[in-house]
């Protein structure tokens, strides 16, 4: 079998003859089997595919938080409209409280139909009014938490807040035991760029004696439309807000609690506290949650 006959050679294609001739010319000693093919390496989950997955999940979480923040703003404005209409009627030209809420809704980019629907709802005698409620708690690492609610059902609000606090390793605090670590301030979110000189001029014209501070906005909490944040003395919030609006600066204002001495916590406690805050802010009755953590 080591030779090719002429008849066989005549009937074979040229490329087959070349391959066969090459094989016959190899002696057993010189022949080596072809190298074995290695199995393809498995794809690491920490590589590009894994990174894309984490980025997608992070984007989903960010979108969910943005949607929750918008829903909170719309709900907050709706409740304030009901309170204003119940107190002074549905005509903003007469009811200054309602006019202020409508200006605030505009600054927060809350659609007009949210205001209109809640004005109609407030005129219904069956619609309950909303009360401002404040609860206090100790979070992880001894951090103080102040939970601000605007609710039409006090029993439901306190029950749901206490449930979240207790289920997440925190402790309900007695009234005043946490708040003494905070100072009440007015906080204005301004929808137009504002510099310190302009702010001081406006505050002086408004007759304000206390300090006014200019800060950058928190994009996640204040919204993408926010351009500046102004801190005022609590008693001068209304005066500064009215002066800013009169000078062409749309803004929304509220009373906040600013920590007197931020408390250092571990990274684990910080993460756990933000988890509790997220769960509390998911409750319909909760407007906002304040803390005294010194953020890393």
mmCIF file with all atom_site columns, C-alpha atoms in Angstrom, residues 10-195:
data_model
loop_
_atom_site.group_PDB
_atom_site.id
_atom_site.type_symbol
_atom_site.label_atom_id
_atom_site.label_alt_id
_atom_site.label_comp_id
_atom_site.label_asym_id
_atom_site.label_entity_id
_atom_site.label_seq_id
_atom_site.pdbx_PDB_ins_code
_atom_site.Cartn_x
_atom_site.Cartn_y
_atom_site.Cartn_z
_atom_site.occupancy
_atom_site.B_iso_or_equiv
_atom_site.pdbx_formal_charge
_atom_site.auth_seq_id
_atom_site.auth_comp_id
_atom_site.auth_asym_id
_atom_site.auth_atom_id
_atom_site.pdbx_PDB_model_num
ATOM 1   C CA . UNK A 1 10  ? -5.644  9.316  -13.052 1.00 0.00 ? 10  UNK A CA 1
ATOM 2   C CA . UNK A 1 11  ? -9.017  9.307  -11.315 1.00 0.00 ? 11  UNK A CA 1
ATOM 3   C CA . UNK A 1 12  ? -8.121  11.463 -8.277  1.00 0.00 ? 12  UNK A CA 1
ATOM 4   C CA . UNK A 1 13  ? -8.287  15.275 -8.137  1.00 0.00 ? 13  UNK A CA 1
ATOM 5   C CA . UNK A 1 14  ? -4.995  17.139 -7.991  1.00 0.00 ? 14  UNK A CA 1
ATOM 6   C CA . UNK A 1 15  ? -5.365  18.411 -4.391  1.00 0.00 ? 15  UNK A CA 1
ATOM 7   C CA . UNK A 1 16  ? -6.157  14.894 -3.159  1.00 0.00 ? 16  UNK A CA 1
ATOM 8   C CA . UNK A 1 17  ? -3.038  13.509 -4.844  1.00 0.00 ? 17  UNK A CA 1
ATOM 9   C CA . UNK A 1 18  ? -0.855  16.157 -3.208  1.00 0.00 ? 18  UNK A CA 1
ATOM 10  C CA . UNK A 1 19  ? -2.194  15.375 0.264   1.00 0.00 ? 19  UNK A CA 1
ATOM 11  C CA . UNK A 1 20  ? -1.924  11.615 -0.181  1.00 0.00 ? 20  UNK A CA 1
ATOM 12  C CA . UNK A 1 21  ? 1.587   11.839 -1.548  1.00 0.00 ? 21  UNK A CA 1
ATOM 13  C CA . UNK A 1 22  ? 2.650   13.942 1.413   1.00 0.00 ? 22  UNK A CA 1
ATOM 14  C CA . UNK A 1 23  ? 1.224   11.399 3.816   1.00 0.00 ? 23  UNK A CA 1
ATOM 15  C CA . UNK A 1 24  ? 2.940   8.436  2.134   1.00 0.00 ? 24  UNK A CA 1
ATOM 16  C CA . UNK A 1 25  ? 6.282   10.210 2.201   1.00 0.00 ? 25  UNK A CA 1
ATOM 17  C CA . UNK A 1 26  ? 6.257   10.423 5.999   1.00 0.00 ? 26  UNK A CA 1
ATOM 18  C CA . UNK A 1 27  ? 7.960   7.633  7.878   1.00 0.00 ? 27  UNK A CA 1
ATOM 19  C CA . UNK A 1 28  ? 6.397   6.385  11.136  1.00 0.00 ? 28  UNK A CA 1
ATOM 20  C CA . UNK A 1 29  ? 9.300   7.884  13.107  1.00 0.00 ? 29  UNK A CA 1
ATOM 21  C CA . UNK A 1 30  ? 8.832   11.322 11.585  1.00 0.00 ? 30  UNK A CA 1
ATOM 22  C CA . UNK A 1 31  ? 5.059   11.415 11.923  1.00 0.00 ? 31  UNK A CA 1
ATOM 23  C CA . UNK A 1 32  ? 3.621   13.393 14.804  1.00 0.00 ? 32  UNK A CA 1
ATOM 24  C CA . UNK A 1 33  ? -0.081  13.696 15.525  1.00 0.00 ? 33  UNK A CA 1
ATOM 25  C CA . UNK A 1 34  ? -1.612  17.167 15.237  1.00 0.00 ? 34  UNK A CA 1
ATOM 26  C CA . UNK A 1 35  ? -1.765  19.195 18.448  1.00 0.00 ? 35  UNK A CA 1
ATOM 27  C CA . UNK A 1 36  ? -4.892  18.830 20.549  1.00 0.00 ? 36  UNK A CA 1
ATOM 28  C CA . UNK A 1 37  ? -7.299  21.756 20.446  1.00 0.00 ? 37  UNK A CA 1
ATOM 29  C CA . UNK A 1 38  ? -7.734  23.466 23.809  1.00 0.00 ? 38  UNK A CA 1
ATOM 30  C CA . UNK A 1 39  ? -11.248 24.097 25.072  1.00 0.00 ? 39  UNK A CA 1
ATOM 31  C CA . UNK A 1 40  ? -12.228 27.770 24.898  1.00 0.00 ? 40  UNK A CA 1
ATOM 32  C CA . UNK A 1 41  ? -11.673 29.649 28.138  1.00 0.00 ? 41  UNK A CA 1
ATOM 33  C CA . UNK A 1 42  ? -14.788 30.477 30.106  1.00 0.00 ? 42  UNK A CA 1
ATOM 34  C CA . UNK A 1 43  ? -15.919 34.116 30.150  1.00 0.00 ? 43  UNK A CA 1
ATOM 35  C CA . UNK A 1 44  ? -15.244 35.827 33.460  1.00 0.00 ? 44  UNK A CA 1
ATOM 36  C CA . UNK A 1 45  ? -18.252 37.464 35.109  1.00 0.00 ? 45  UNK A CA 1
ATOM 37  C CA . UNK A 1 46  ? -16.016 40.313 36.141  1.00 0.00 ? 46  UNK A CA 1
ATOM 38  C CA . UNK A 1 47  ? -15.149 41.155 32.531  1.00 0.00 ? 47  UNK A CA 1
ATOM 39  C CA . UNK A 1 48  ? -16.935 43.482 30.115  1.00 0.00 ? 48  UNK A CA 1
ATOM 40  C CA . UNK A 1 49  ? -20.205 41.491 30.185  1.00 0.00 ? 49  UNK A CA 1
ATOM 41  C CA . UNK A 1 50  ? -20.334 41.632 33.976  1.00 0.00 ? 50  UNK A CA 1
ATOM 42  C CA . UNK A 1 51  ? -19.497 45.336 33.939  1.00 0.00 ? 51  UNK A CA 1
ATOM 43  C CA . UNK A 1 52  ? -22.318 46.000 31.483  1.00 0.00 ? 52  UNK A CA 1
ATOM 44  C CA . UNK A 1 53  ? -24.707 44.108 33.728  1.00 0.00 ? 53  UNK A CA 1
ATOM 45  C CA . UNK A 1 54  ? -23.763 46.164 36.777  1.00 0.00 ? 54  UNK A CA 1
ATOM 46  C CA . UNK A 1 55  ? -24.014 49.386 34.805  1.00 0.00 ? 55  UNK A CA 1
ATOM 47  C CA . UNK A 1 56  ? -27.493 48.383 33.631  1.00 0.00 ? 56  UNK A CA 1
ATOM 48  C CA . UNK A 1 57  ? -28.586 47.593 37.191  1.00 0.00 ? 57  UNK A CA 1
ATOM 49  C CA . UNK A 1 58  ? -27.130 50.887 38.461  1.00 0.00 ? 58  UNK A CA 1
ATOM 50  C CA . UNK A 1 59  ? -28.987 52.784 35.737  1.00 0.00 ? 59  UNK A CA 1
ATOM 51  C CA . UNK A 1 60  ? -32.219 51.001 36.652  1.00 0.00 ? 60  UNK A CA 1
ATOM 52  C CA . UNK A 1 61  ? -31.734 51.927 40.308  1.00 0.00 ? 61  UNK A CA 1
ATOM 53  C CA . UNK A 1 62  ? -31.003 55.554 39.408  1.00 0.00 ? 62  UNK A CA 1
ATOM 54  C CA . UNK A 1 63  ? -34.105 55.720 37.190  1.00 0.00 ? 63  UNK A CA 1
ATOM 55  C CA . UNK A 1 64  ? -36.228 54.194 39.945  1.00 0.00 ? 64  UNK A CA 1
ATOM 56  C CA . UNK A 1 65  ? -34.959 56.761 42.458  1.00 0.00 ? 65  UNK A CA 1
ATOM 57  C CA . UNK A 1 66  ? -35.614 59.589 40.006  1.00 0.00 ? 66  UNK A CA 1
ATOM 58  C CA . UNK A 1 67  ? -39.162 58.331 39.436  1.00 0.00 ? 67  UNK A CA 1
ATOM 59  C CA . UNK A 1 68  ? -39.729 58.052 43.193  1.00 0.00 ? 68  UNK A CA 1
ATOM 60  C CA . UNK A 1 69  ? -38.390 61.582 43.746  1.00 0.00 ? 69  UNK A CA 1
ATOM 61  C CA . UNK A 1 70  ? -40.772 62.954 41.088  1.00 0.00 ? 70  UNK A CA 1
ATOM 62  C CA . UNK A 1 71  ? -43.727 61.040 42.566  1.00 0.00 ? 71  UNK A CA 1
ATOM 63  C CA . UNK A 1 72  ? -42.846 62.425 46.005  1.00 0.00 ? 72  UNK A CA 1
ATOM 64  C CA . UNK A 1 73  ? -42.796 65.991 44.665  1.00 0.00 ? 73  UNK A CA 1
ATOM 65  C CA . UNK A 1 74  ? -46.149 65.567 42.931  1.00 0.00 ? 74  UNK A CA 1
ATOM 66  C CA . UNK A 1 75  ? -47.675 63.998 46.056  1.00 0.00 ? 75  UNK A CA 1
ATOM 67  C CA . UNK A 1 76  ? -46.200 66.714 48.278  1.00 0.00 ? 76  UNK A CA 1
ATOM 68  C CA . UNK A 1 77  ? -47.607 69.497 46.088  1.00 0.00 ? 77  UNK A CA 1
ATOM 69  C CA . UNK A 1 78  ? -50.990 67.766 45.905  1.00 0.00 ? 78  UNK A CA 1
ATOM 70  C CA . UNK A 1 79  ? -51.216 67.560 49.692  1.00 0.00 ? 79  UNK A CA 1
ATOM 71  C CA . UNK A 1 80  ? -50.147 71.205 50.134  1.00 0.00 ? 80  UNK A CA 1
ATOM 72  C CA . UNK A 1 81  ? -52.803 72.279 47.620  1.00 0.00 ? 81  UNK A CA 1
ATOM 73  C CA . UNK A 1 82  ? -55.454 70.469 49.667  1.00 0.00 ? 82  UNK A CA 1
ATOM 74  C CA . UNK A 1 83  ? -54.235 72.120 52.887  1.00 0.00 ? 83  UNK A CA 1
ATOM 75  C CA . UNK A 1 84  ? -54.201 75.578 51.252  1.00 0.00 ? 84  UNK A CA 1
ATOM 76  C CA . UNK A 1 85  ? -57.651 75.227 49.679  1.00 0.00 ? 85  UNK A CA 1
ATOM 77  C CA . UNK A 1 86  ? -59.179 73.870 52.894  1.00 0.00 ? 86  UNK A CA 1
ATOM 78  C CA . UNK A 1 87  ? -57.752 76.879 54.737  1.00 0.00 ? 87  UNK A CA 1
ATOM 79  C CA . UNK A 1 88  ? -58.564 79.703 52.299  1.00 0.00 ? 88  UNK A CA 1
ATOM 80  C CA . UNK A 1 89  ? -60.569 78.581 49.265  1.00 0.00 ? 89  UNK A CA 1
ATOM 81  C CA . UNK A 1 90  ? -59.755 77.786 45.640  1.00 0.00 ? 90  UNK A CA 1
ATOM 82  C CA . UNK A 1 91  ? -59.019 81.316 44.335  1.00 0.00 ? 91  UNK A CA 1
ATOM 83  C CA . UNK A 1 92  ? -55.236 81.982 44.285  1.00 0.00 ? 92  UNK A CA 1
ATOM 84  C CA . UNK A 1 93  ? -55.826 85.734 43.820  1.00 0.00 ? 93  UNK A CA 1
ATOM 85  C CA . UNK A 1 94  ? -57.375 85.773 47.312  1.00 0.00 ? 94  UNK A CA 1
ATOM 86  C CA . UNK A 1 95  ? -55.710 82.743 48.893  1.00 0.00 ? 95  UNK A CA 1
ATOM 87  C CA . UNK A 1 96  ? -52.024 83.679 49.194  1.00 0.00 ? 96  UNK A CA 1
ATOM 88  C CA . UNK A 1 97  ? -51.164 80.264 50.603  1.00 0.00 ? 97  UNK A CA 1
ATOM 89  C CA . UNK A 1 98  ? -52.545 78.577 47.484  1.00 0.00 ? 98  UNK A CA 1
ATOM 90  C CA . UNK A 1 99  ? -50.737 81.068 45.226  1.00 0.00 ? 99  UNK A CA 1
ATOM 91  C CA . UNK A 1 100 ? -47.471 80.247 46.977  1.00 0.00 ? 100 UNK A CA 1
ATOM 92  C CA . UNK A 1 101 ? -48.039 76.500 46.493  1.00 0.00 ? 101 UNK A CA 1
ATOM 93  C CA . UNK A 1 102 ? -48.769 77.030 42.795  1.00 0.00 ? 102 UNK A CA 1
ATOM 94  C CA . UNK A 1 103 ? -45.521 78.999 42.418  1.00 0.00 ? 103 UNK A CA 1
ATOM 95  C CA . UNK A 1 104 ? -43.695 76.215 44.232  1.00 0.00 ? 104 UNK A CA 1
ATOM 96  C CA . UNK A 1 105 ? -45.235 73.608 41.903  1.00 0.00 ? 105 UNK A CA 1
ATOM 97  C CA . UNK A 1 106 ? -43.990 75.608 38.931  1.00 0.00 ? 106 UNK A CA 1
ATOM 98  C CA . UNK A 1 107 ? -40.478 75.766 40.386  1.00 0.00 ? 107 UNK A CA 1
ATOM 99  C CA . UNK A 1 108 ? -40.505 72.000 40.942  1.00 0.00 ? 108 UNK A CA 1
ATOM 100 C CA . UNK A 1 109 ? -41.761 71.332 37.391  1.00 0.00 ? 109 UNK A CA 1
ATOM 101 C CA . UNK A 1 110 ? -44.896 69.656 38.719  1.00 0.00 ? 110 UNK A CA 1
ATOM 102 C CA . UNK A 1 111 ? -47.570 69.632 35.951  1.00 0.00 ? 111 UNK A CA 1
ATOM 103 C CA . UNK A 1 112 ? -50.470 72.065 36.287  1.00 0.00 ? 112 UNK A CA 1
ATOM 104 C CA . UNK A 1 113 ? -53.024 69.256 36.106  1.00 0.00 ? 113 UNK A CA 1
ATOM 105 C CA . UNK A 1 114 ? -51.701 67.938 39.456  1.00 0.00 ? 114 UNK A CA 1
ATOM 106 C CA . UNK A 1 115 ? -52.589 71.301 41.021  1.00 0.00 ? 115 UNK A CA 1
ATOM 107 C CA . UNK A 1 116 ? -55.959 71.504 39.238  1.00 0.00 ? 116 UNK A CA 1
ATOM 108 C CA . UNK A 1 117 ? -57.032 67.979 40.226  1.00 0.00 ? 117 UNK A CA 1
ATOM 109 C CA . UNK A 1 118 ? -56.147 68.558 43.867  1.00 0.00 ? 118 UNK A CA 1
ATOM 110 C CA . UNK A 1 119 ? -57.961 71.904 43.984  1.00 0.00 ? 119 UNK A CA 1
ATOM 111 C CA . UNK A 1 120 ? -61.107 70.105 42.836  1.00 0.00 ? 120 UNK A CA 1
ATOM 112 C CA . UNK A 1 121 ? -60.468 67.273 45.284  1.00 0.00 ? 121 UNK A CA 1
ATOM 113 C CA . UNK A 1 122 ? -60.003 69.717 48.161  1.00 0.00 ? 122 UNK A CA 1
ATOM 114 C CA . UNK A 1 123 ? -63.361 71.372 47.445  1.00 0.00 ? 123 UNK A CA 1
ATOM 115 C CA . UNK A 1 124 ? -65.062 68.036 48.091  1.00 0.00 ? 124 UNK A CA 1
ATOM 116 C CA . UNK A 1 125 ? -66.220 68.031 51.717  1.00 0.00 ? 125 UNK A CA 1
ATOM 117 C CA . UNK A 1 126 ? -65.450 64.301 51.935  1.00 0.00 ? 126 UNK A CA 1
ATOM 118 C CA . UNK A 1 127 ? -61.741 64.924 51.312  1.00 0.00 ? 127 UNK A CA 1
ATOM 119 C CA . UNK A 1 128 ? -59.795 64.850 54.571  1.00 0.00 ? 128 UNK A CA 1
ATOM 120 C CA . UNK A 1 129 ? -57.263 67.536 55.406  1.00 0.00 ? 129 UNK A CA 1
ATOM 121 C CA . UNK A 1 130 ? -53.551 66.815 55.923  1.00 0.00 ? 130 UNK A CA 1
ATOM 122 C CA . UNK A 1 131 ? -51.558 67.315 59.103  1.00 0.00 ? 131 UNK A CA 1
ATOM 123 C CA . UNK A 1 132 ? -47.818 67.848 59.438  1.00 0.00 ? 132 UNK A CA 1
ATOM 124 C CA . UNK A 1 133 ? -46.337 65.130 61.674  1.00 0.00 ? 133 UNK A CA 1
ATOM 125 C CA . UNK A 1 134 ? -42.762 64.603 62.866  1.00 0.00 ? 134 UNK A CA 1
ATOM 126 C CA . UNK A 1 135 ? -41.300 61.375 64.246  1.00 0.00 ? 135 UNK A CA 1
ATOM 127 C CA . UNK A 1 136 ? -37.817 60.719 65.590  1.00 0.00 ? 136 UNK A CA 1
ATOM 128 C CA . UNK A 1 137 ? -35.625 57.609 65.616  1.00 0.00 ? 137 UNK A CA 1
ATOM 129 C CA . UNK A 1 138 ? -32.108 56.340 66.256  1.00 0.00 ? 138 UNK A CA 1
ATOM 130 C CA . UNK A 1 139 ? -30.477 54.679 63.262  1.00 0.00 ? 139 UNK A CA 1
ATOM 131 C CA . UNK A 1 140 ? -27.416 52.466 62.958  1.00 0.00 ? 140 UNK A CA 1
ATOM 132 C CA . UNK A 1 141 ? -24.347 53.773 64.763  1.00 0.00 ? 141 UNK A CA 1
ATOM 133 C CA . UNK A 1 142 ? -26.456 56.078 66.948  1.00 0.00 ? 142 UNK A CA 1
ATOM 134 C CA . UNK A 1 143 ? -27.398 58.359 64.046  1.00 0.00 ? 143 UNK A CA 1
ATOM 135 C CA . UNK A 1 144 ? -30.430 60.589 64.550  1.00 0.00 ? 144 UNK A CA 1
ATOM 136 C CA . UNK A 1 145 ? -33.321 60.359 62.074  1.00 0.00 ? 145 UNK A CA 1
ATOM 137 C CA . UNK A 1 146 ? -36.114 62.924 61.727  1.00 0.00 ? 146 UNK A CA 1
ATOM 138 C CA . UNK A 1 147 ? -39.107 61.655 59.739  1.00 0.00 ? 147 UNK A CA 1
ATOM 139 C CA . UNK A 1 148 ? -41.394 64.377 58.340  1.00 0.00 ? 148 UNK A CA 1
ATOM 140 C CA . UNK A 1 149 ? -44.900 63.368 57.313  1.00 0.00 ? 149 UNK A CA 1
ATOM 141 C CA . UNK A 1 150 ? -47.891 65.046 55.706  1.00 0.00 ? 150 UNK A CA 1
ATOM 142 C CA . UNK A 1 151 ? -50.790 62.691 56.342  1.00 0.00 ? 151 UNK A CA 1
ATOM 143 C CA . UNK A 1 152 ? -54.577 62.530 56.411  1.00 0.00 ? 152 UNK A CA 1
ATOM 144 C CA . UNK A 1 153 ? -54.443 59.563 58.810  1.00 0.00 ? 153 UNK A CA 1
ATOM 145 C CA . UNK A 1 154 ? -52.204 59.904 61.862  1.00 0.00 ? 154 UNK A CA 1
ATOM 146 C CA . UNK A 1 155 ? -52.746 56.326 63.055  1.00 0.00 ? 155 UNK A CA 1
ATOM 147 C CA . UNK A 1 156 ? -51.695 54.887 59.694  1.00 0.00 ? 156 UNK A CA 1
ATOM 148 C CA . UNK A 1 157 ? -48.666 57.157 59.487  1.00 0.00 ? 157 UNK A CA 1
ATOM 149 C CA . UNK A 1 158 ? -47.276 56.309 62.933  1.00 0.00 ? 158 UNK A CA 1
ATOM 150 C CA . UNK A 1 159 ? -47.970 52.586 62.450  1.00 0.00 ? 159 UNK A CA 1
ATOM 151 C CA . UNK A 1 160 ? -46.167 52.352 59.103  1.00 0.00 ? 160 UNK A CA 1
ATOM 152 C CA . UNK A 1 161 ? -43.224 54.501 60.208  1.00 0.00 ? 161 UNK A CA 1
ATOM 153 C CA . UNK A 1 162 ? -42.710 52.473 63.397  1.00 0.00 ? 162 UNK A CA 1
ATOM 154 C CA . UNK A 1 163 ? -42.917 49.206 61.440  1.00 0.00 ? 163 UNK A CA 1
ATOM 155 C CA . UNK A 1 164 ? -40.134 50.248 59.049  1.00 0.00 ? 164 UNK A CA 1
ATOM 156 C CA . UNK A 1 165 ? -37.959 51.512 61.910  1.00 0.00 ? 165 UNK A CA 1
ATOM 157 C CA . UNK A 1 166 ? -38.329 48.362 64.007  1.00 0.00 ? 166 UNK A CA 1
ATOM 158 C CA . UNK A 1 167 ? -37.915 45.929 61.089  1.00 0.00 ? 167 UNK A CA 1
ATOM 159 C CA . UNK A 1 168 ? -34.636 47.503 60.022  1.00 0.00 ? 168 UNK A CA 1
ATOM 160 C CA . UNK A 1 169 ? -32.723 47.435 63.290  1.00 0.00 ? 169 UNK A CA 1
ATOM 161 C CA . UNK A 1 170 ? -33.458 51.008 64.369  1.00 0.00 ? 170 UNK A CA 1
ATOM 162 C CA . UNK A 1 171 ? -35.169 52.390 67.469  1.00 0.00 ? 171 UNK A CA 1
ATOM 163 C CA . UNK A 1 172 ? -38.104 54.764 67.869  1.00 0.00 ? 172 UNK A CA 1
ATOM 164 C CA . UNK A 1 173 ? -37.053 57.831 69.881  1.00 0.00 ? 173 UNK A CA 1
ATOM 165 C CA . UNK A 1 174 ? -39.083 59.995 72.218  1.00 0.00 ? 174 UNK A CA 1
ATOM 166 C CA . UNK A 1 175 ? -40.171 63.439 71.051  1.00 0.00 ? 175 UNK A CA 1
ATOM 167 C CA . UNK A 1 176 ? -37.341 65.971 71.173  1.00 0.00 ? 176 UNK A CA 1
ATOM 168 C CA . UNK A 1 177 ? -34.573 63.476 71.982  1.00 0.00 ? 177 UNK A CA 1
ATOM 169 C CA . UNK A 1 178 ? -33.216 63.635 68.409  1.00 0.00 ? 178 UNK A CA 1
ATOM 170 C CA . UNK A 1 179 ? -34.355 67.077 67.257  1.00 0.00 ? 179 UNK A CA 1
ATOM 171 C CA . UNK A 1 180 ? -32.199 68.902 69.811  1.00 0.00 ? 180 UNK A CA 1
ATOM 172 C CA . UNK A 1 181 ? -29.204 67.860 67.677  1.00 0.00 ? 181 UNK A CA 1
ATOM 173 C CA . UNK A 1 182 ? -30.604 69.883 64.750  1.00 0.00 ? 182 UNK A CA 1
ATOM 174 C CA . UNK A 1 183 ? -31.245 73.540 63.989  1.00 0.00 ? 183 UNK A CA 1
ATOM 175 C CA . UNK A 1 184 ? -34.377 74.601 62.040  1.00 0.00 ? 184 UNK A CA 1
ATOM 176 C CA . UNK A 1 185 ? -33.613 76.453 58.792  1.00 0.00 ? 185 UNK A CA 1
ATOM 177 C CA . UNK A 1 186 ? -35.406 77.589 55.683  1.00 0.00 ? 186 UNK A CA 1
ATOM 178 C CA . UNK A 1 187 ? -34.302 75.888 52.464  1.00 0.00 ? 187 UNK A CA 1
ATOM 179 C CA . UNK A 1 188 ? -35.100 77.267 49.009  1.00 0.00 ? 188 UNK A CA 1
ATOM 180 C CA . UNK A 1 189 ? -34.479 75.417 45.748  1.00 0.00 ? 189 UNK A CA 1
ATOM 181 C CA . UNK A 1 190 ? -33.991 77.981 42.977  1.00 0.00 ? 190 UNK A CA 1
ATOM 182 C CA . UNK A 1 191 ? -34.619 77.142 39.312  1.00 0.00 ? 191 UNK A CA 1
ATOM 183 C CA . UNK A 1 192 ? -32.333 79.859 37.942  1.00 0.00 ? 192 UNK A CA 1
ATOM 184 C CA . UNK A 1 193 ? -28.583 80.537 38.382  1.00 0.00 ? 193 UNK A CA 1
ATOM 185 C CA . UNK A 1 194 ? -27.959 82.790 41.375  1.00 0.00 ? 194 UNK A CA 1
ATOM 186 C CA . UNK A 1 195 ? -24.742 84.345 42.717  1.00 0.00 ? 195 UNK A CA 1
#
